Coordinates of C-alpha atoms in Angstrom, one line a residue:
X1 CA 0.0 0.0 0.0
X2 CA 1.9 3.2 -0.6
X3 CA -0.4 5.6 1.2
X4 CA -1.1 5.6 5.3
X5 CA -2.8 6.8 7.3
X6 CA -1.4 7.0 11.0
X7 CA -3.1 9.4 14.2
X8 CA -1.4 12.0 16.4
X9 CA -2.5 15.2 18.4
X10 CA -0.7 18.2 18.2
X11 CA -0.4 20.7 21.0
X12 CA -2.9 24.0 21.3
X13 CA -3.1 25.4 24.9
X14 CA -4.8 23.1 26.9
X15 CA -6.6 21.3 24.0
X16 CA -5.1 18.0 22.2
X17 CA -6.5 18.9 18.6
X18 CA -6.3 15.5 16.5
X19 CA -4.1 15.2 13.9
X20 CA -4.0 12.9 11.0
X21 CA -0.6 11.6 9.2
X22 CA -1.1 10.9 6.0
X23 CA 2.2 9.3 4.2
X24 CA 2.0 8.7 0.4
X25 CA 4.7 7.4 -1.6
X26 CA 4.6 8.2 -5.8
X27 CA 7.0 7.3 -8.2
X28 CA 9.2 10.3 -9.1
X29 CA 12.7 11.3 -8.0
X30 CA 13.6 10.7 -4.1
X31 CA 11.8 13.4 -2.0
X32 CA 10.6 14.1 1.4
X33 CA 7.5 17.0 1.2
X34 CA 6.4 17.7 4.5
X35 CA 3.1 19.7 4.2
X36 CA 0.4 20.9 6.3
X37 CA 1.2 24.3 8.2
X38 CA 4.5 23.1 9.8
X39 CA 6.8 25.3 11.9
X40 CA 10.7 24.9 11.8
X41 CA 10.9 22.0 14.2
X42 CA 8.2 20.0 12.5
X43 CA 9.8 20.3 9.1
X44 CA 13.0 19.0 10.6
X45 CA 11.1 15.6 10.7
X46 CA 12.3 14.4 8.0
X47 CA 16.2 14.6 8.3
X48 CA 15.5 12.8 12.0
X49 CA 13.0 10.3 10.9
X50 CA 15.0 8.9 7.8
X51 CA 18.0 8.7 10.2
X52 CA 16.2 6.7 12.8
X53 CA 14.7 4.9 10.2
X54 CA 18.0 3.8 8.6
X55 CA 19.7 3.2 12.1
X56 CA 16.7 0.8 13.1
X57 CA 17.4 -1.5 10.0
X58 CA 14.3 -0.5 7.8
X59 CA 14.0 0.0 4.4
X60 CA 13.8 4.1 3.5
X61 CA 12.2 4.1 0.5
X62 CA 13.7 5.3 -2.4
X63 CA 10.4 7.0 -3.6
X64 CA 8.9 10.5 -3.7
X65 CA 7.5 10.8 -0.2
X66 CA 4.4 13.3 1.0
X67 CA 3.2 13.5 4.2
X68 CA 0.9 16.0 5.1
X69 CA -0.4 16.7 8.6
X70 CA -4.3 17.5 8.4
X71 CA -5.9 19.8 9.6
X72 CA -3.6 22.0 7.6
X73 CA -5.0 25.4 9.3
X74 CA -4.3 24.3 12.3
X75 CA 0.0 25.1 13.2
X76 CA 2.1 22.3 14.0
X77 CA 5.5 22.7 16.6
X78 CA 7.7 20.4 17.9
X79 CA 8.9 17.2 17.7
X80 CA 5.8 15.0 18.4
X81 CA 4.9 14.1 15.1
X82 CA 7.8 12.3 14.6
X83 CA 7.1 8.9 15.4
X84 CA 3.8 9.1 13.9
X85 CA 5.5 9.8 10.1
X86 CA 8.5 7.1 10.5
X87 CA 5.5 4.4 11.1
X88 CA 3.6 6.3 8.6
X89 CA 6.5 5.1 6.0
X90 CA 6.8 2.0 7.2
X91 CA 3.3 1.2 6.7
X92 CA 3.2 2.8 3.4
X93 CA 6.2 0.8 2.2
X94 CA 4.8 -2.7 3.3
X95 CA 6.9 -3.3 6.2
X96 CA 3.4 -3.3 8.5
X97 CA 0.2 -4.1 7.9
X98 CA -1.9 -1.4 6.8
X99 CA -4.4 -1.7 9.5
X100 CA -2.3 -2.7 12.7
X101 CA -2.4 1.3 13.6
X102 CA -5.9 2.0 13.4
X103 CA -6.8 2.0 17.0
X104 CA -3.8 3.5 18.6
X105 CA -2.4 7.5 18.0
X106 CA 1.0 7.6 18.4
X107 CA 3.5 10.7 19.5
X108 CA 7.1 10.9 20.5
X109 CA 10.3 12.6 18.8
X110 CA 12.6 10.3 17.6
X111 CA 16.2 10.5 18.2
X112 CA 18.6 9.4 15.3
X113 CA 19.4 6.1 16.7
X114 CA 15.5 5.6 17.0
X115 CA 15.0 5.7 20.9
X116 CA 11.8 7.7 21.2
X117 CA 12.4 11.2 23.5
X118 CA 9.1 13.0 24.9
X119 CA 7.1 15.6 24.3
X120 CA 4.7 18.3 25.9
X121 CA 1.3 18.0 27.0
X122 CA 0.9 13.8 27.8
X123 CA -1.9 15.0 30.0
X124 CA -4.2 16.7 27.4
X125 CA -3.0 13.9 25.0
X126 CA -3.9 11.4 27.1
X127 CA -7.1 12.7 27.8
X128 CA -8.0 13.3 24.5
X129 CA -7.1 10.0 23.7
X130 CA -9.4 8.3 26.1
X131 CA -12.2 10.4 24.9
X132 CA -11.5 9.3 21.6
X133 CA -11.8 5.8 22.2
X134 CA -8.2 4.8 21.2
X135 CA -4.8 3.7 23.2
X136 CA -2.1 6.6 23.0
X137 CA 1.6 4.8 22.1
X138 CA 4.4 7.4 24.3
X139 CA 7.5 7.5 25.3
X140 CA 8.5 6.0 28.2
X141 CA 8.7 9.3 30.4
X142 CA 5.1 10.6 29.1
X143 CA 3.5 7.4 29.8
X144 CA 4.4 7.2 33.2
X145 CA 2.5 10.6 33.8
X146 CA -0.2 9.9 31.4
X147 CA -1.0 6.8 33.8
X148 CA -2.4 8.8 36.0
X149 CA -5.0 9.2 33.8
X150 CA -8.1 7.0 35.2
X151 CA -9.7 5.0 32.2
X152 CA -6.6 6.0 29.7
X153 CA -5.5 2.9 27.6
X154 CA -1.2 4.1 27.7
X155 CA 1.7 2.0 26.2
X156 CA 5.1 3.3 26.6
X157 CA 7.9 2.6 24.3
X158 CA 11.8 3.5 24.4
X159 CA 12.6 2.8 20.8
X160 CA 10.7 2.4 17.2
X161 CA 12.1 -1.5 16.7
X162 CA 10.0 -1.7 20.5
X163 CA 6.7 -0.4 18.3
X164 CA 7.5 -2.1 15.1
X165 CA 7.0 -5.5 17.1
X166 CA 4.5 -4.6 19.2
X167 CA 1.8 -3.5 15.8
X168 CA 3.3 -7.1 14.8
X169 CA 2.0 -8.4 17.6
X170 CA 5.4 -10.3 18.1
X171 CA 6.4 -9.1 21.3
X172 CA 4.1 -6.8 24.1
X173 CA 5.7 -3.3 24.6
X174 CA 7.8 -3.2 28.1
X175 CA 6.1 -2.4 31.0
X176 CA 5.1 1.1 32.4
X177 CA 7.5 1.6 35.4
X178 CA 5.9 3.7 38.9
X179 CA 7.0 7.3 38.9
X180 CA 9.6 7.5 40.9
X181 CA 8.9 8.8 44.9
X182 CA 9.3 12.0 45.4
X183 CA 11.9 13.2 47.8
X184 CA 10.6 14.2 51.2
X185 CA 9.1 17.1 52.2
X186 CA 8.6 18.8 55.6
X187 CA 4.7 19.1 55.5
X188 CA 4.3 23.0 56.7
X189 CA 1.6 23.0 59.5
X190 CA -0.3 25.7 61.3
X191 CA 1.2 24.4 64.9
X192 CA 4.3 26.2 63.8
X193 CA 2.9 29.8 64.2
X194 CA 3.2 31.2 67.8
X195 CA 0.2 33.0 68.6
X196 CA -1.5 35.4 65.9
X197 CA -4.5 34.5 66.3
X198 CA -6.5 37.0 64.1
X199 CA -4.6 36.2 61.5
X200 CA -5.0 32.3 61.5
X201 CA -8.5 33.3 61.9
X202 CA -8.4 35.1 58.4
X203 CA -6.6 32.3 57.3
X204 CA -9.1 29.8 57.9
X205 CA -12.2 31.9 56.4
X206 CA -9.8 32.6 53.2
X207 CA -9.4 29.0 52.9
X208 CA -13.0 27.9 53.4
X209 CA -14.5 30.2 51.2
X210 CA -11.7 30.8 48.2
X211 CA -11.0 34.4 49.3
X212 CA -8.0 36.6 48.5
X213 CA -6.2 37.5 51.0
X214 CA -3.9 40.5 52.0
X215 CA -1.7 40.6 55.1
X216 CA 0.8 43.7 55.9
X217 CA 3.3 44.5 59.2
X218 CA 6.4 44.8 60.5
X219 CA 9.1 42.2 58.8
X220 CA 9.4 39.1 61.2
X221 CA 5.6 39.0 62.0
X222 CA 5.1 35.7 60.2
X223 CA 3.1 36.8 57.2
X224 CA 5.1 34.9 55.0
X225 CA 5.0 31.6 57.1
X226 CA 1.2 31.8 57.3
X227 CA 0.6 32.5 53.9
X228 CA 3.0 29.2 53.2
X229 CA 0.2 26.6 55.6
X230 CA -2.6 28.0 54.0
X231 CA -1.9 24.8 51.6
X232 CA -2.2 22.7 54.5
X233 CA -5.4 23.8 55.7
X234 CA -7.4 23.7 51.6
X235 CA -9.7 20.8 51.0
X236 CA -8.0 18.4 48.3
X237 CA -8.4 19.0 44.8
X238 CA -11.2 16.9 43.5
X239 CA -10.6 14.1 40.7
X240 CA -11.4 17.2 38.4
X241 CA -10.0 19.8 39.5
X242 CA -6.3 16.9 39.7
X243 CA -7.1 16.5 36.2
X244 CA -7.2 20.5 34.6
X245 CA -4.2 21.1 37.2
X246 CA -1.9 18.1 35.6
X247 CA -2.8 19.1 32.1
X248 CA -1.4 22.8 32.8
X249 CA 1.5 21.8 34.4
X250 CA 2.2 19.0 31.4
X251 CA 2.1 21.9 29.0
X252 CA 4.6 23.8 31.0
X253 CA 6.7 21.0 31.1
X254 CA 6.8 20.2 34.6
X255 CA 4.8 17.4 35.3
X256 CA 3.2 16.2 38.7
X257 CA 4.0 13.3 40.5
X258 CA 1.4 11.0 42.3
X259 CA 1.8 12.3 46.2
X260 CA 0.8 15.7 44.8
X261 CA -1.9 14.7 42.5
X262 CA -4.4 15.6 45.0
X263 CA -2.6 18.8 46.9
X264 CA -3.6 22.1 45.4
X265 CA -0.8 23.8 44.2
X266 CA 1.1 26.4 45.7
X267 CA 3.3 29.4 43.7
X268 CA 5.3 32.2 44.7
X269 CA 6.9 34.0 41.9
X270 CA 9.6 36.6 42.9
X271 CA 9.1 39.9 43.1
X272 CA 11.1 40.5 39.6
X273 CA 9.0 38.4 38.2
X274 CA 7.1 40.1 34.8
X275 CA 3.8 40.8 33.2
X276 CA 4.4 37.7 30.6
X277 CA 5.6 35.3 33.4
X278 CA 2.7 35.8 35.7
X279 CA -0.4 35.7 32.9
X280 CA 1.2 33.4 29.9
X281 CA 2.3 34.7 26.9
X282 CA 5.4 33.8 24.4
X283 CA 4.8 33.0 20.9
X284 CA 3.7 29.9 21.2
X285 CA 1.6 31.0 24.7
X286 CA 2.1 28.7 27.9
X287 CA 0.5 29.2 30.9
X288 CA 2.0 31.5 33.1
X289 CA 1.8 31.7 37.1
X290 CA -1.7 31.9 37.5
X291 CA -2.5 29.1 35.7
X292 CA -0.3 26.8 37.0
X293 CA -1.5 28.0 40.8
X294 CA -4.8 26.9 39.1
X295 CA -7.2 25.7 41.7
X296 CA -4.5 26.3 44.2
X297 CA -2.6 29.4 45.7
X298 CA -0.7 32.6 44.2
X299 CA 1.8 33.8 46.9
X300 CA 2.9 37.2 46.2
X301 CA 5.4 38.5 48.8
X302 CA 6.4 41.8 49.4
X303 CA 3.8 42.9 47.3
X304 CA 4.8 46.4 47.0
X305 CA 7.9 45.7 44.8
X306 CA 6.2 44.0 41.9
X307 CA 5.9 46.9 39.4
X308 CA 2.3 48.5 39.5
X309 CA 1.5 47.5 35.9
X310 CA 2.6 43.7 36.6
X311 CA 0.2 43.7 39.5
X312 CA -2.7 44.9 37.4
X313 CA -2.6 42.7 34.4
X314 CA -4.2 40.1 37.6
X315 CA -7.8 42.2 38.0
X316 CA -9.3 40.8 35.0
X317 CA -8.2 36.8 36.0
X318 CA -9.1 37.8 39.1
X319 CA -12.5 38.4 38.6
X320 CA -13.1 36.2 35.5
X321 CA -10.8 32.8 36.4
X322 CA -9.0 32.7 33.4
X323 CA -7.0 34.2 31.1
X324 CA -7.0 35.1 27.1
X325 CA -3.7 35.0 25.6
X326 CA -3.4 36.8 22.3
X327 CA -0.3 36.9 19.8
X328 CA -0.5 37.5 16.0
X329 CA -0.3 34.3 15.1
X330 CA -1.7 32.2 17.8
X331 CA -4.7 32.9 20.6
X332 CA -5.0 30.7 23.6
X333 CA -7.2 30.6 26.9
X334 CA -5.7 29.3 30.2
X335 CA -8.0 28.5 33.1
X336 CA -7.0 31.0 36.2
X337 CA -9.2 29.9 39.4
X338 CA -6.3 31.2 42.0
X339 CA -6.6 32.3 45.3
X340 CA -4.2 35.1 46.1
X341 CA -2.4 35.3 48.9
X342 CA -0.2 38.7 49.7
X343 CA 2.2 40.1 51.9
X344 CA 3.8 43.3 52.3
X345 CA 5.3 45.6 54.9
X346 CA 3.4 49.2 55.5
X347 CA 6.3 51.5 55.0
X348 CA 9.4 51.8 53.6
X349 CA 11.0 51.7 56.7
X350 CA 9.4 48.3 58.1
X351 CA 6.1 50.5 60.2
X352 CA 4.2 52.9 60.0
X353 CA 4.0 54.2 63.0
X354 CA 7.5 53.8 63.7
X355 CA 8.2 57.9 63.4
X356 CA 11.1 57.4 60.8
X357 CA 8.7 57.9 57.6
X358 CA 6.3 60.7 56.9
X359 CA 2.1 60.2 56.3
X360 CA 3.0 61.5 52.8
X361 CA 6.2 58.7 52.2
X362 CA 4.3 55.9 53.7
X363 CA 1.1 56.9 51.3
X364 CA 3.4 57.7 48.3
X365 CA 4.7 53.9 49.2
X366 CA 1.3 52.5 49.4
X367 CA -0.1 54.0 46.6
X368 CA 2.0 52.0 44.4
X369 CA -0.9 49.1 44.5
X370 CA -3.9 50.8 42.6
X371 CA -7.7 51.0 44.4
X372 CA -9.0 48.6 41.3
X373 CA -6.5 45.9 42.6
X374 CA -7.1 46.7 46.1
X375 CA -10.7 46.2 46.0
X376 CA -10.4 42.9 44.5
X377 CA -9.0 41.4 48.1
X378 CA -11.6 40.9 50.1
X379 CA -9.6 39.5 53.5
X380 CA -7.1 43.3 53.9
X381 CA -5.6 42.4 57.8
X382 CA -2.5 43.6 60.2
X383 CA -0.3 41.2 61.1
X384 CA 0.8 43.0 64.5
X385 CA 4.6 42.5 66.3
X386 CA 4.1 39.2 68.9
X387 CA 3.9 40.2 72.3
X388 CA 7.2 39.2 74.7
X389 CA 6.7 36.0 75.9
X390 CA 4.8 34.6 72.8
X391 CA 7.8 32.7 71.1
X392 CA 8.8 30.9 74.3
X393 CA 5.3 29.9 75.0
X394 CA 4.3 25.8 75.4
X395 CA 1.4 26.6 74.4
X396 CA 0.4 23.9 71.8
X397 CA -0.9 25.6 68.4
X398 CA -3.8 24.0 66.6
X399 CA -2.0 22.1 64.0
X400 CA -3.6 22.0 60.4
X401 CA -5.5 19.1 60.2
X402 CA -7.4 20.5 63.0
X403 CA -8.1 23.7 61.2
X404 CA -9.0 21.4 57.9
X405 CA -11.7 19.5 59.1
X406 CA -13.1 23.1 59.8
X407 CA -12.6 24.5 56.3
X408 CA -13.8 20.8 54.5
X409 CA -17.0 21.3 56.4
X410 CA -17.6 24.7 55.4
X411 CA -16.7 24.5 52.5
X412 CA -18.7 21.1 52.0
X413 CA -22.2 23.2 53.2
X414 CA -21.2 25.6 50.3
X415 CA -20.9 23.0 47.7
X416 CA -24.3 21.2 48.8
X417 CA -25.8 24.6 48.4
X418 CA -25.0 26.3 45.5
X419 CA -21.9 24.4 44.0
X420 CA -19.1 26.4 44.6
X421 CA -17.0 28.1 46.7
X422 CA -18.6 31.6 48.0
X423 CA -15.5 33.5 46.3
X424 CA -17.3 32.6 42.7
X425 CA -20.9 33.7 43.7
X426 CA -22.0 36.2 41.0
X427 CA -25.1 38.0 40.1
X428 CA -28.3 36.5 41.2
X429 CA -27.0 34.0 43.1
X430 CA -25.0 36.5 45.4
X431 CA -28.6 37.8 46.3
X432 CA -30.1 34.6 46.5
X433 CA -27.7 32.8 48.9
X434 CA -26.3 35.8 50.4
X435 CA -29.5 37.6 51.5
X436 CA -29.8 40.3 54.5
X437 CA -32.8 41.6 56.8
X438 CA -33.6 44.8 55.7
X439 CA -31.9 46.6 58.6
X440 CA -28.5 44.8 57.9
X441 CA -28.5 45.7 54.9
X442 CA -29.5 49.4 55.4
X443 CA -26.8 49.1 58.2
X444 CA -24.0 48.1 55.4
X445 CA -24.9 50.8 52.9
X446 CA -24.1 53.1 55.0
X447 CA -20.9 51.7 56.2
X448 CA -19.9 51.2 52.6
X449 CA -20.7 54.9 52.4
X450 CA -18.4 55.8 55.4
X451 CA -15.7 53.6 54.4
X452 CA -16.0 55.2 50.7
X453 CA -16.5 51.7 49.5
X454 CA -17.7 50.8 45.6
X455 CA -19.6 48.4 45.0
X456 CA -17.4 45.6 44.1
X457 CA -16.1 45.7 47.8
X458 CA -20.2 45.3 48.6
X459 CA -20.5 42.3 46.9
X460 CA -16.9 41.1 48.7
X461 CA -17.8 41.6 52.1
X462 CA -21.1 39.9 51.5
X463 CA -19.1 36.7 50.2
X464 CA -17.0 37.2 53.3
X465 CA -20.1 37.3 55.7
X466 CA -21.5 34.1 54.1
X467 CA -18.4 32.4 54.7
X468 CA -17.9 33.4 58.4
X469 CA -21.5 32.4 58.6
X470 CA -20.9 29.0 57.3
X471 CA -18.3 28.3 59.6
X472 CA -20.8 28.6 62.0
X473 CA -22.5 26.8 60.3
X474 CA -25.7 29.3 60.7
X475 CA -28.0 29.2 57.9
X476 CA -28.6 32.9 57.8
X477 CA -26.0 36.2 57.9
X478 CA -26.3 38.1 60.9
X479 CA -24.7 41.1 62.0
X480 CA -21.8 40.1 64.0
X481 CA -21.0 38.2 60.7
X482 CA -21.1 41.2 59.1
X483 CA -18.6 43.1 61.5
X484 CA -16.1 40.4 61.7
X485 CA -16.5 40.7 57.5
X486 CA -16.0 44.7 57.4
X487 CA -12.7 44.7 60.0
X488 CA -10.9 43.1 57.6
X489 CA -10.5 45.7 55.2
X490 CA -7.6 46.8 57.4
X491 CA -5.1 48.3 54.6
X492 CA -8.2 50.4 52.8
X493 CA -9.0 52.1 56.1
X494 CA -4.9 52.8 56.5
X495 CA -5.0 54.2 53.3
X496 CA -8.0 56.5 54.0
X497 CA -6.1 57.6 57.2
X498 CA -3.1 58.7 55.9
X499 CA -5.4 60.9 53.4
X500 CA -6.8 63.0 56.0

């Protein structure tokens, strides 16, 4: 048969778009045409699959070869397709039978001596794969990750002659060895943190209810070490949510292993850190920071120091939960559901209060994090200097599983009533699950009006309120819920006090 037919995927943001190989071979002088909207890499193919080829001991034909990679509007990068064109050849020049690949899709770059390297993205792949109804052939390294996949039909392979015999069905492809264990980790806890007990507070209604939090004080306070446990204390990802986090982080090349499959993940970009790096971008995009805390957390420390235009490219993820990436050639959407976390000191000098920097410095300081940004963090608290005595304390701390069971079961009631964390309440169903007596609400218009509040930070504290509410697990929102929810917009009032 001299044309084939053989299936890949190729690799578009967090999608595994099919691909189709087709490999025809004409009479004509020796050729290799490589068509359908390949980049560099791609068109490279052909010097690296006739090596590997020849190296392997099979027959390059000495034919005009086409292969074209359909859809041809859609770009092609990388190495991937390269396994899928060398058995593409071989089935086109009657060294396989033509139907032996019709139920798997294969992907892998092939090395010159024909060991098969991996690729990007298993996790889409994979998933696509399963979807599709057919077994994905890997190398060795993807298919160990792509095994995490529940329902996914994976083979793994190290070399082409290991494929060859396996679509023979002369010998079984070798088997998929465990990842390997990852090295061990001192699991931050909550019993750590001498006294604070405001702030683990805050910390315990950001984590049950998705919200962002901001802390600021004095350097040595512990903001940083909270903000570190408030991983410790989130419910586990769902199957889910496991599987959308694993296919961002196998696009970005750095896979998950299986201990944290089910931990949220936790990022804390320095301070240096650009516009590009934190959203995505490139020109092929690739998820940037917020997608890959996706579901998890977005550190930020001394929060100040990021440039003021890096901080505000986050309002719009922050708000919508994902992220559109354009470029002139390509356009991709990344999924952005992260709960920041923030820390920063309140002067220049370390304090605000501590004499050695004026109202106007510590303002002109401040005001390098915009109102628009500001208002998007509903949980805004002081993280004060410990009193003497604290550190040496035997006081035993409430350690973080003891604070989890708290959040689960808040967060749990939230779930069984309106299917998501009260962070992502919007529109009607803010007033539907969020509702106030008439004299509590009367009673917070007018503080919004005193505090000089918009309406966005409205809608915040009333998420806030629910969740304080929940962890009481009281059906309805009071008024000492509301209280505890308008203290915390400790840095706002700051602000408005230095103004005066």
């Amino acid at each position: 048969m001299s044309l084939a037919i053989i299936y890949s995927r190729a690799r578009y943001a967090l999608a595994a778009p099919l691909v189709t190989v087709e490999v025809h071979l004409s009479n004509g002088l020796p050729a290799f045409q490589l068509v359908g909207l390949p980049e560099t890499s791609v068109k490279e193919a052909k010097d690296r699959v006739r090596s590997a080829l020849i190296n392997s001991g099979f027959n390059f034909p000495d034919k005009r070869i086409t292969v074209n990679l359909a859809p041809a509007d859609l770009p092609k990068e990388g190495g991937r397709f390269d396994l899928a064109i060398a058995l593409g050849i071989i089935v086109a020049s009657a060294q396989l039978p033509e139907n032996c690949t019709a139920n798997y899709e294969f992907c892998g770059e092939l090395a010159l001596s024909g060991e098969i390297r991996p690729v990007l993205g298993e996790i889409p792949l994979a998933i696509a794969c399963r979807d599709a109804g057919r077994a994905a052939v890997l190398p060795m390294a993807n298919a160990q990750q792509a095994c995490l996949i529940p329902d996914a039909q994976i083979h793994g392979a190290e070399h082409l002659l290991q494929v060859h015999s396996f679509l023979l069905a002369q010998q079984p492809l070798p088997a998929i060895p465990p990842l390997p264990p990852p090295p061990l980790k001192t699991q931050a806890d909550m019993a750590d943190v001498k006294g604070q007990s405001q702030a683990k507070r805050v910390l315990e209604i950001a984590a049950a209810g998705e919200h962002n939090l901001l802390m600021f004080g004095p350097a040595g306070t512990g903001k940083s070490m909270l903000a570190q446990r408030l991983a410790s204390i989130l419910p586990p990802l769902t199957e889910q949510e496991a599987l959308a986090t694993a296919a961002l982080y196998s696009i970005a090349g750095q896979p998950r292993d299986q201990q944290s499959w089910l931990q949220r993940p936790y990022r804390a970009p320095h301070h240096t850190a650009s516009a590009v790096a934190l959203v995505g971008g490139g020109s092929v995009p690739r998820p940037g920071e917020i997608s890959l805390a996706h579901h998890g957390v977005l550190f930020l420390d001394e929060l100040t120091e990021f440039p003021r235009k890096v901080l505000d490219v986050l309002r719009e993820p922050l708000e919508t939960a994902h992220i559109h990436v354009s470029r002139a050639a390509r356009q991709a959407e990344f999924p952005a559901q992260f709960q920041l976390v923030s820390a920063l000191n309140p002067s220049p000098t370390g304090h605000h209060e501590d004499g050695r920097s004026s109202h106007e410095q510590v303002l002109r300081y401040l005001n390098r994090l915009s109102g628009p940004f500001l208002e998007r963090i509903e949980l805004q608290i002081e993280v004060p200097l410990l009193p003497a005595g604290t550190l040496s304390s035997q006081h035993a701390e409430e350690s973080s599983e003891q604070v989890r069971q708290r959040v689960i079961a808040a967060r749990n009631i939230q779930l069984t009533r309106q299917g998501k964390a009260n962070a992502r309440l919007q529109g009607c169903e803010l007033m539907q699950h969020c509702r106030l007596s008439d004299v509590d609400s009367q009673f917070l218009e007018e503080t919004l009006q005193r505090l000089k509040l918009s309406a966005r930070s409205f809608h915040k504290l009333l998420k806030v309120a629910r969740t304080i509410a929940d962890l009481q697990q009281s059906p309805q929102i009071s008024r000492p819920h509301l209280l505890e929810a308008i203290s915390y917009r400790a840095l706002e009032r700051l602000i408005q006090y230095l103004k005066q």
